[in-house]
XYZ file of C-alpha atoms in Angstrom:
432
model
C -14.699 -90.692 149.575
C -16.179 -89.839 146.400
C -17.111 -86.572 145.423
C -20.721 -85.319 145.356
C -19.731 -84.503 141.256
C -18.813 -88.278 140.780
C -21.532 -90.409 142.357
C -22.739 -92.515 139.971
C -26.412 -92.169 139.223
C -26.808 -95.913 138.977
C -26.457 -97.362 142.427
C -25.302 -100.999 142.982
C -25.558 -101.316 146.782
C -22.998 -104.428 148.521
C -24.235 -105.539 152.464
C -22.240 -107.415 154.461
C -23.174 -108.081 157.968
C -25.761 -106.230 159.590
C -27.592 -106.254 163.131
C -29.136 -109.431 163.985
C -32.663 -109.832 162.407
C -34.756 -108.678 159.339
C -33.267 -104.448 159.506
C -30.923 -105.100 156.480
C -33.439 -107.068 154.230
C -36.262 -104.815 154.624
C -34.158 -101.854 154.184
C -32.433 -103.542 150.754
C -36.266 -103.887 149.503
C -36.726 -100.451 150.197
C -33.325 -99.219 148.001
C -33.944 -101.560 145.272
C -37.886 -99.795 144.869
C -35.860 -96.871 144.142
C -34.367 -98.516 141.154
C -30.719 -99.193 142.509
C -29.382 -102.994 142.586
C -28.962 -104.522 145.833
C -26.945 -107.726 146.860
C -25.955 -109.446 150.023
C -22.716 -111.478 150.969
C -23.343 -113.602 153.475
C -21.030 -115.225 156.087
C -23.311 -118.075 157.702
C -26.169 -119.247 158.217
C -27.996 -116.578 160.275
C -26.973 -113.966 157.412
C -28.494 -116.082 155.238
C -31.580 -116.999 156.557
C -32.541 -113.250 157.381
C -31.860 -112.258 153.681
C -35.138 -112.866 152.003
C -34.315 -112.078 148.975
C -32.069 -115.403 148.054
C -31.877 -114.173 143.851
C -29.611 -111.479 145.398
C -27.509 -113.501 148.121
C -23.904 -114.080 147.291
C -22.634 -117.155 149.773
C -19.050 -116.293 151.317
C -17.626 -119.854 152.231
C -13.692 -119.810 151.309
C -11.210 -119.497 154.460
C -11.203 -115.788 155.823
C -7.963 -114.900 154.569
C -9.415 -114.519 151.229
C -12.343 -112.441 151.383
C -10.429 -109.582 150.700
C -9.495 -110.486 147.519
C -12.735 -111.775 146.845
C -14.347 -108.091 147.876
C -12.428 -106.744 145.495
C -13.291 -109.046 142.248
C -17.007 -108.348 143.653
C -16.723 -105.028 143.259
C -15.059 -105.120 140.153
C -17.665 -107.493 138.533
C -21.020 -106.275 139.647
C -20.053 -102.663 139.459
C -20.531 -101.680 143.386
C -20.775 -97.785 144.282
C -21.706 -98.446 147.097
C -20.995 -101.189 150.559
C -23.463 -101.230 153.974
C -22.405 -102.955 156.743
C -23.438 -102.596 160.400
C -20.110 -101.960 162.905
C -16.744 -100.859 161.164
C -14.133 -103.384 163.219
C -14.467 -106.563 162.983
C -11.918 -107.679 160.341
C -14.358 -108.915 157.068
C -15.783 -105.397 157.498
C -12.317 -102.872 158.293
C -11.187 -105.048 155.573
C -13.847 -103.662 153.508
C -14.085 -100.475 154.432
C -10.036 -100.716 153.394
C -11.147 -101.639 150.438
C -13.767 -98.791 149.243
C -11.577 -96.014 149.788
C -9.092 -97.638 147.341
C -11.717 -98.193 144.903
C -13.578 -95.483 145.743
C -16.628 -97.074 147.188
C -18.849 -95.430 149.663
C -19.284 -97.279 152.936
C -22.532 -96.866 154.931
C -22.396 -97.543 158.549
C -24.679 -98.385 161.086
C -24.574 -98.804 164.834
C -26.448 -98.513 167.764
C -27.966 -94.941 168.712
C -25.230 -92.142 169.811
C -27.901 -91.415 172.111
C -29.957 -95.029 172.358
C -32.289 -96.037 173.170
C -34.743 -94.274 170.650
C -32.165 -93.626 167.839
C -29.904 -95.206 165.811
C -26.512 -93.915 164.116
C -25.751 -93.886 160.322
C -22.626 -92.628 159.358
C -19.685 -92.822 156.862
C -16.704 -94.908 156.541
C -16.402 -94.617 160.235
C -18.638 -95.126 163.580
C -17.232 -94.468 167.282
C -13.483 -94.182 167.544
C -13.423 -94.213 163.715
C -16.345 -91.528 163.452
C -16.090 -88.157 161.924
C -17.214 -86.479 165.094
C -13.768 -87.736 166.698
C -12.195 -84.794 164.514
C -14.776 -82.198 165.547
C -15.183 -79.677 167.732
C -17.552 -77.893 169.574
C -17.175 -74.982 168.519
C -17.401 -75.993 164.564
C -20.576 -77.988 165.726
C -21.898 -74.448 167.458
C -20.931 -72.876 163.905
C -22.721 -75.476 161.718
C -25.903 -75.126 163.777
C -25.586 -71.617 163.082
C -25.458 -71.526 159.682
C -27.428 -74.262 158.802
C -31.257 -74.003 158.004
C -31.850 -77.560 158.433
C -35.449 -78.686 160.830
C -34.670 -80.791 164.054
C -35.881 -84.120 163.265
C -39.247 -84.778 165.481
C -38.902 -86.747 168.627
C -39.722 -90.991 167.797
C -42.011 -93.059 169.006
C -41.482 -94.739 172.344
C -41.056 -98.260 171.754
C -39.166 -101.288 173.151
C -36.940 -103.674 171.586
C -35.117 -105.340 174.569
C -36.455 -108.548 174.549
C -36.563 -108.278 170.202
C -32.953 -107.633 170.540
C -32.511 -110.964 172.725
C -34.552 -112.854 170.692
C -33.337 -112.044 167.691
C -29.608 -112.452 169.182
C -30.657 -116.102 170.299
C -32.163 -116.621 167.046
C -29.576 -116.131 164.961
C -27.106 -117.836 167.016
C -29.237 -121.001 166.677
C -29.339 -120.868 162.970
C -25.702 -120.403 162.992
C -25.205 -123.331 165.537
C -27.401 -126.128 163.734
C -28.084 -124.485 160.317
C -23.943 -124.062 159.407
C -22.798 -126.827 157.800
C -22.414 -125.240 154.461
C -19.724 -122.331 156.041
C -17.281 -124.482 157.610
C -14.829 -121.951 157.154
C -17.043 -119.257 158.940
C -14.585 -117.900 161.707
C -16.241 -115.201 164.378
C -15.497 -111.878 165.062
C -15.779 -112.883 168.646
C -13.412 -115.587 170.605
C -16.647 -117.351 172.495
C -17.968 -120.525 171.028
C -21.481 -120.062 169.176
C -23.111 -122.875 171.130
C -21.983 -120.955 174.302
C -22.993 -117.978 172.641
C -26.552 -119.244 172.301
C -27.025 -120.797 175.362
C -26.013 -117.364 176.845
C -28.655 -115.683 174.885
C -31.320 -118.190 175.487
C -30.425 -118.232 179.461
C -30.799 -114.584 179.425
C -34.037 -114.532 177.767
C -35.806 -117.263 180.117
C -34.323 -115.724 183.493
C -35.653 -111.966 182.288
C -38.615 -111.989 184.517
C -36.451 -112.703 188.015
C -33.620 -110.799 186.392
C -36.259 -107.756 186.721
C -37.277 -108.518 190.134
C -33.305 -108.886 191.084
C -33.109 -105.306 189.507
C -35.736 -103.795 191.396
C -34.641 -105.161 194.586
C -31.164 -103.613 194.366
C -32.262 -100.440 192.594
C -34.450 -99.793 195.910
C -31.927 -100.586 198.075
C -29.257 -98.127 196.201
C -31.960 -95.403 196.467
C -33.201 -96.309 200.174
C -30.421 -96.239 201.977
C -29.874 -92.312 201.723
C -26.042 -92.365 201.249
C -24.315 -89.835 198.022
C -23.276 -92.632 195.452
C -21.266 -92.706 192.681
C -22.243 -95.003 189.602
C -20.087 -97.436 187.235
C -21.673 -97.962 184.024
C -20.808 -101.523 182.500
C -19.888 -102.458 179.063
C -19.872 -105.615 177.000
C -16.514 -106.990 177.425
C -16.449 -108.337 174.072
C -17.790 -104.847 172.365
C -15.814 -103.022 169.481
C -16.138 -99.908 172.307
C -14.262 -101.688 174.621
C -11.906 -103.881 172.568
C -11.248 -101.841 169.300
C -11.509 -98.004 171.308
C -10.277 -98.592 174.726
C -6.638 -100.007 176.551
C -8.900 -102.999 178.306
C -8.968 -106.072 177.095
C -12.025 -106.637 179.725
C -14.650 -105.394 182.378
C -12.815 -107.238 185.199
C -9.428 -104.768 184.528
C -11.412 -101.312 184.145
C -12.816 -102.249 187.706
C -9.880 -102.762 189.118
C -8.604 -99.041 188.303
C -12.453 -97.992 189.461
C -11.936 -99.458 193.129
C -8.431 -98.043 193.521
C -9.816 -94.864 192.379
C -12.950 -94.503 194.713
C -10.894 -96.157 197.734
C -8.110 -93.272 197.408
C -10.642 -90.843 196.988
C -14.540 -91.033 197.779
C -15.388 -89.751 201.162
C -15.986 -92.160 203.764
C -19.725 -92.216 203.904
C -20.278 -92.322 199.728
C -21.116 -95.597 198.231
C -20.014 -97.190 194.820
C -22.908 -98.483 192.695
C -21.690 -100.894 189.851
C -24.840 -101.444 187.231
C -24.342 -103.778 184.159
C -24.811 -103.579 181.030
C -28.822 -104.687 180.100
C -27.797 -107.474 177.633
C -24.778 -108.947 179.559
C -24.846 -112.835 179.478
C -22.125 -113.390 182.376
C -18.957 -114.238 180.056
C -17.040 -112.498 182.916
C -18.390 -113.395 186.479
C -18.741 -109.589 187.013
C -20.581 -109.551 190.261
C -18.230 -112.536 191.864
C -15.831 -109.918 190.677
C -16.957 -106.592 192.598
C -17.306 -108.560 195.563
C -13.316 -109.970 195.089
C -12.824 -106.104 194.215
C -14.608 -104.286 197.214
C -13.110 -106.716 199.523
C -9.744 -106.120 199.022
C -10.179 -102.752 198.661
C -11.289 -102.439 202.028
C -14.882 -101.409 200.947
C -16.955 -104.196 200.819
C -19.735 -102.225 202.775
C -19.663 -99.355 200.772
C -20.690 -101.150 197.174
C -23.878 -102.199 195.291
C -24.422 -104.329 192.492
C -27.190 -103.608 189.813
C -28.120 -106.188 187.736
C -29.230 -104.617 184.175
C -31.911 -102.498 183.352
C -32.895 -99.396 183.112
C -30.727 -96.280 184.199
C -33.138 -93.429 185.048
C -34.137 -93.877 188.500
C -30.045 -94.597 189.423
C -29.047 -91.587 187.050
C -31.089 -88.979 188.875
C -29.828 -89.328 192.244
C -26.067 -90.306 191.592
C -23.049 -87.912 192.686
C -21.416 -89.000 189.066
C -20.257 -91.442 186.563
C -17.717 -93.382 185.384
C -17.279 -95.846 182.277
C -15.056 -96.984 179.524
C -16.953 -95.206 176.326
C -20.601 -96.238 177.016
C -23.203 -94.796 175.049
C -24.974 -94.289 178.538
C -23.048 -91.661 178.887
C -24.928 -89.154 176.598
C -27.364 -89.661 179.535
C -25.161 -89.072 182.309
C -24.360 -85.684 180.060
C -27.928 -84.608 179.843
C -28.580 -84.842 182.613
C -25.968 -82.472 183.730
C -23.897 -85.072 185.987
C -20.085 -85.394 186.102
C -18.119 -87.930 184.249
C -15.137 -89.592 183.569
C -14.403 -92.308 180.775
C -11.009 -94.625 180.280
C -11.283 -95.072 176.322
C -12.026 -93.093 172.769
C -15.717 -91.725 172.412
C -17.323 -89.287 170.300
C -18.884 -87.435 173.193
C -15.369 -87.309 174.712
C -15.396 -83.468 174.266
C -13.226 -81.336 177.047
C -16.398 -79.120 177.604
C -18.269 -81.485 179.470
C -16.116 -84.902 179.907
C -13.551 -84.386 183.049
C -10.146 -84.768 182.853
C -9.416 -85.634 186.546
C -7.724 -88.168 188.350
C -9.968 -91.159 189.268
C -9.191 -90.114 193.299
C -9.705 -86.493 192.694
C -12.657 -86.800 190.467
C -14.720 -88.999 193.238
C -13.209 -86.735 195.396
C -14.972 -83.476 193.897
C -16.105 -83.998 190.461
C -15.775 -81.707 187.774
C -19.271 -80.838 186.663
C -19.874 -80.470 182.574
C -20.758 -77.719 180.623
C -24.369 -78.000 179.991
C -24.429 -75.555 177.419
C -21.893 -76.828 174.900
C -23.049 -80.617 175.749
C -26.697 -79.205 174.546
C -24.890 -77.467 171.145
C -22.968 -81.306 170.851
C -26.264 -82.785 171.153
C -28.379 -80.779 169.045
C -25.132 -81.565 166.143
C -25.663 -85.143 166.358
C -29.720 -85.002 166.096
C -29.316 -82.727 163.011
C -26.818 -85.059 161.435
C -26.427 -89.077 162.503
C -28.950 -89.446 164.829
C -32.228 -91.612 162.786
C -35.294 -92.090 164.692
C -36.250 -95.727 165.235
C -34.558 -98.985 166.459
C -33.092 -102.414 164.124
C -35.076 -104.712 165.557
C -38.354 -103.929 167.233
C -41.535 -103.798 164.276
C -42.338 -100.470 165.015
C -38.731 -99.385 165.262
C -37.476 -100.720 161.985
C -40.411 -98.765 160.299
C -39.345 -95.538 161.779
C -35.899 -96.013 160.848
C -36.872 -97.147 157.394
C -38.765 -93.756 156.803
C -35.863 -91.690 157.400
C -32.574 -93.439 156.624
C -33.066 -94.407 152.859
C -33.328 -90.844 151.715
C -30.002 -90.014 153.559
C -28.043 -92.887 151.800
C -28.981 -91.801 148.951
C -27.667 -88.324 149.376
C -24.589 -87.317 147.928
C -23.339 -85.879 151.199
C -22.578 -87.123 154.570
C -24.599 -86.623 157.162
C -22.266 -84.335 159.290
C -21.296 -82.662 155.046
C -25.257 -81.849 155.072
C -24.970 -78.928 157.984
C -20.967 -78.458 158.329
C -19.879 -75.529 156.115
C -17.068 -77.157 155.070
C -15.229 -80.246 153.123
C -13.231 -82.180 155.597
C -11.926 -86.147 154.180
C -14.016 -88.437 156.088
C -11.536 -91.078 155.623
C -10.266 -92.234 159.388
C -8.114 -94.736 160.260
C -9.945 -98.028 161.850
C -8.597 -100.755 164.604
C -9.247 -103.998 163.760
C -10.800 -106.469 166.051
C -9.125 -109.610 166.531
């Protein structure tokens, strides 16, 4: 990473791929008013058609193997200080992030909110398994907060961006299905076809009014019935969490160890609640699954399924949690409830994440450490933690207020309140 000494004063800012909609283009306007060049490489059509500016757009169409070397002639010809990408594992962007810390390029990078849904993360070279905060402790988090002077950013705006996130997901999947003929190379990140891909995400967008009245039914059943449950918090199979910071390849295997777990362990009268994930599509038959799961596990009477949604109302009443690395479980946290994870997180902190075998923990639960998780919390809203959302109206104008300034800043976020230099350099896992 460079040095705050030797950033250049000019800026010349490279984006690759960014979350699905207009976020990146209106926040490229909004660096280039501050007098620094901006360009975008694009990858297909969707990039393409939500990059307004098409003076600036730099086509990527060659086979995949050689966009590294064509990175580096890019960077090398326009003079780039500077590469923004949205999610740090799939390959065109570890490849780039490879790339900057050779040439000593800083790489900004976005993802979905640490503590979603009313925040978003910007970070460094790294996000999730690959963040900073992997390397950090509480107790040098208590010790920045000390010494730092810095205000508490003011709580956002409440706003929702669901059904923008859908549409904009089905979108751009439609632009890259019938719009595409120009990137025949264009390979995915992800191994489902993009005409299954869009059907998924149109599907999902037509069937969200009975999806909400499926929810609703099984949420009041869950909290009717009276019985102490546990909850399972569902992931995208296909995430970067999952795939690129976990041991499962899938939801259907992390279940399997779940079952085992709460049929060994839970007492006889506690019940399993399984909720998924509010944007799964059904690439895994996941609730086909649980019932496979409970039956042969000799508990088919003692599980729910919970299609989606919101997780308040199942949150407050549950015994604890479990999950692979979900974001949801800054919630669970919060709120002061037990948890166990299976993969790499940046909350996975030994203060307030237990340690316990799957029986033992639904057994008797190991209950966090409120205190430190506040101190953790506090870190991350002081440092990486930007109020607004990619791709609700309202959202992207929050975000846009705060997050230009803090590109622009010599230091990294977590450099801005930690009292120390630490190389902010980690080493990233590839998805396939």
């Amino acid at each position: 990473m460079p040095s705050p000494e030797t950033v250049p004063k000019r800026r010349v800012f490279l984006f690759l791929q960014g979350p699905h909609g207009p976020f990146f283009s209106r926040l490229g306007r909004m660096l280039r008013s501050t007098g620094a060049e901006v360009w975008r490489v694009g990858f297909n059509a969707g990039d393409q058609v939500f990059w307004f500016d098409k003076s600036t757009y730099i086509p990527f169409r060659d086979a995949p193997e050689h966009w590294p070397d064509r990175l580096s002639d890019l960077i090398d010809e326009r003079g780039i200080t500077d590469i923004v990408l949205y999610g740090d594992t799939r390959p065109v962007h570890a490849q780039a992030v490879q790339a900057a810390q050779t040439k000593g390029v800083t790489v900004h990078v976005f993802e979905e909110g640490y503590l979603r849904p009313w925040w978003v993360t910007y970070e460094r070279f790294g996000s999730n398994g690959n963040s900073h905060l992997m390397s950090l402790n509480v107790a040098q988090m208590r010790h920045a907060l000390d010494q730092s002077i810095a205000q508490m950013p003011p709580p956002p705006s409440h706003w929702g961006d669901m059904r923008q996130h859908i549409f904009y997901g089905a979108l751009y999947h439609w632009f890259v299905l019938f719009l595409n003929q120009s990137y025949r190379n264009f390979r995915r990140h992800r191994d489902l076809p993009v005409a299954k891909e869009f059907r998924l995400y149109f599907k999902r967008l037509a069937l969200m009014p009975f999806h909400r009245i499926q929810r609703r039914w099984a949420t009041a059943r869950v909290l009717g019935n009276g019985h102490p449950y546990h909850l399972v918090l569902l992931q995208l199979g296909h995430d970067s969490s999952v795939q690129a910071h976990s041991d499962y390849s899938c939801m259907s295997d992390f279940l399997e160890d779940v079952f085992q777990g709460f049929a060994d362990g839970a007492p006889a009268h506690h019940r399993l609640v399984v909720k998924e994930h509010p944007l799964e599509n059904h690439r895994e038959p996941l609730h086909r699954r649980v019932r496979q799961l409970a039956k042969a596990h000799g508990i088919a009477d003692r599980v729910h399924y919970v299609p989606g949604g919101k997780l308040a109302k199942l949150l407050d009443a549950a015994n604890s949690t479990v999950t692979v690395n979900s974001t949801a479980g800054q919630q669970v946290l919060w709120r002061g409830i037990p948890l166990r994870i299976f993969g790499r997180s940046v909350y996975d902190k030994p203060e307030f994440v237990s340690r316990q075998p799957l029986a033992t923990f639904f057994a008797d639960p190991m209950p966090p450490d409120r205190g430190a998780y506040q101190s953790y919390r506090r870190f991350l809203l002081k440092t990486s933690q930007v109020p607004g959302g990619f791709y609700s109206h309202r959202g992207r104008r929050q975000l846009l207020r705060g997050v230009a300034d803090m590109m622009l800043d010599a230091k990294d976020p977590y450099q801005s309140v930690l009292s120390h230099k630490e190389a902010l350099t980690p080493q990233l896992k590839v998805v396939e």
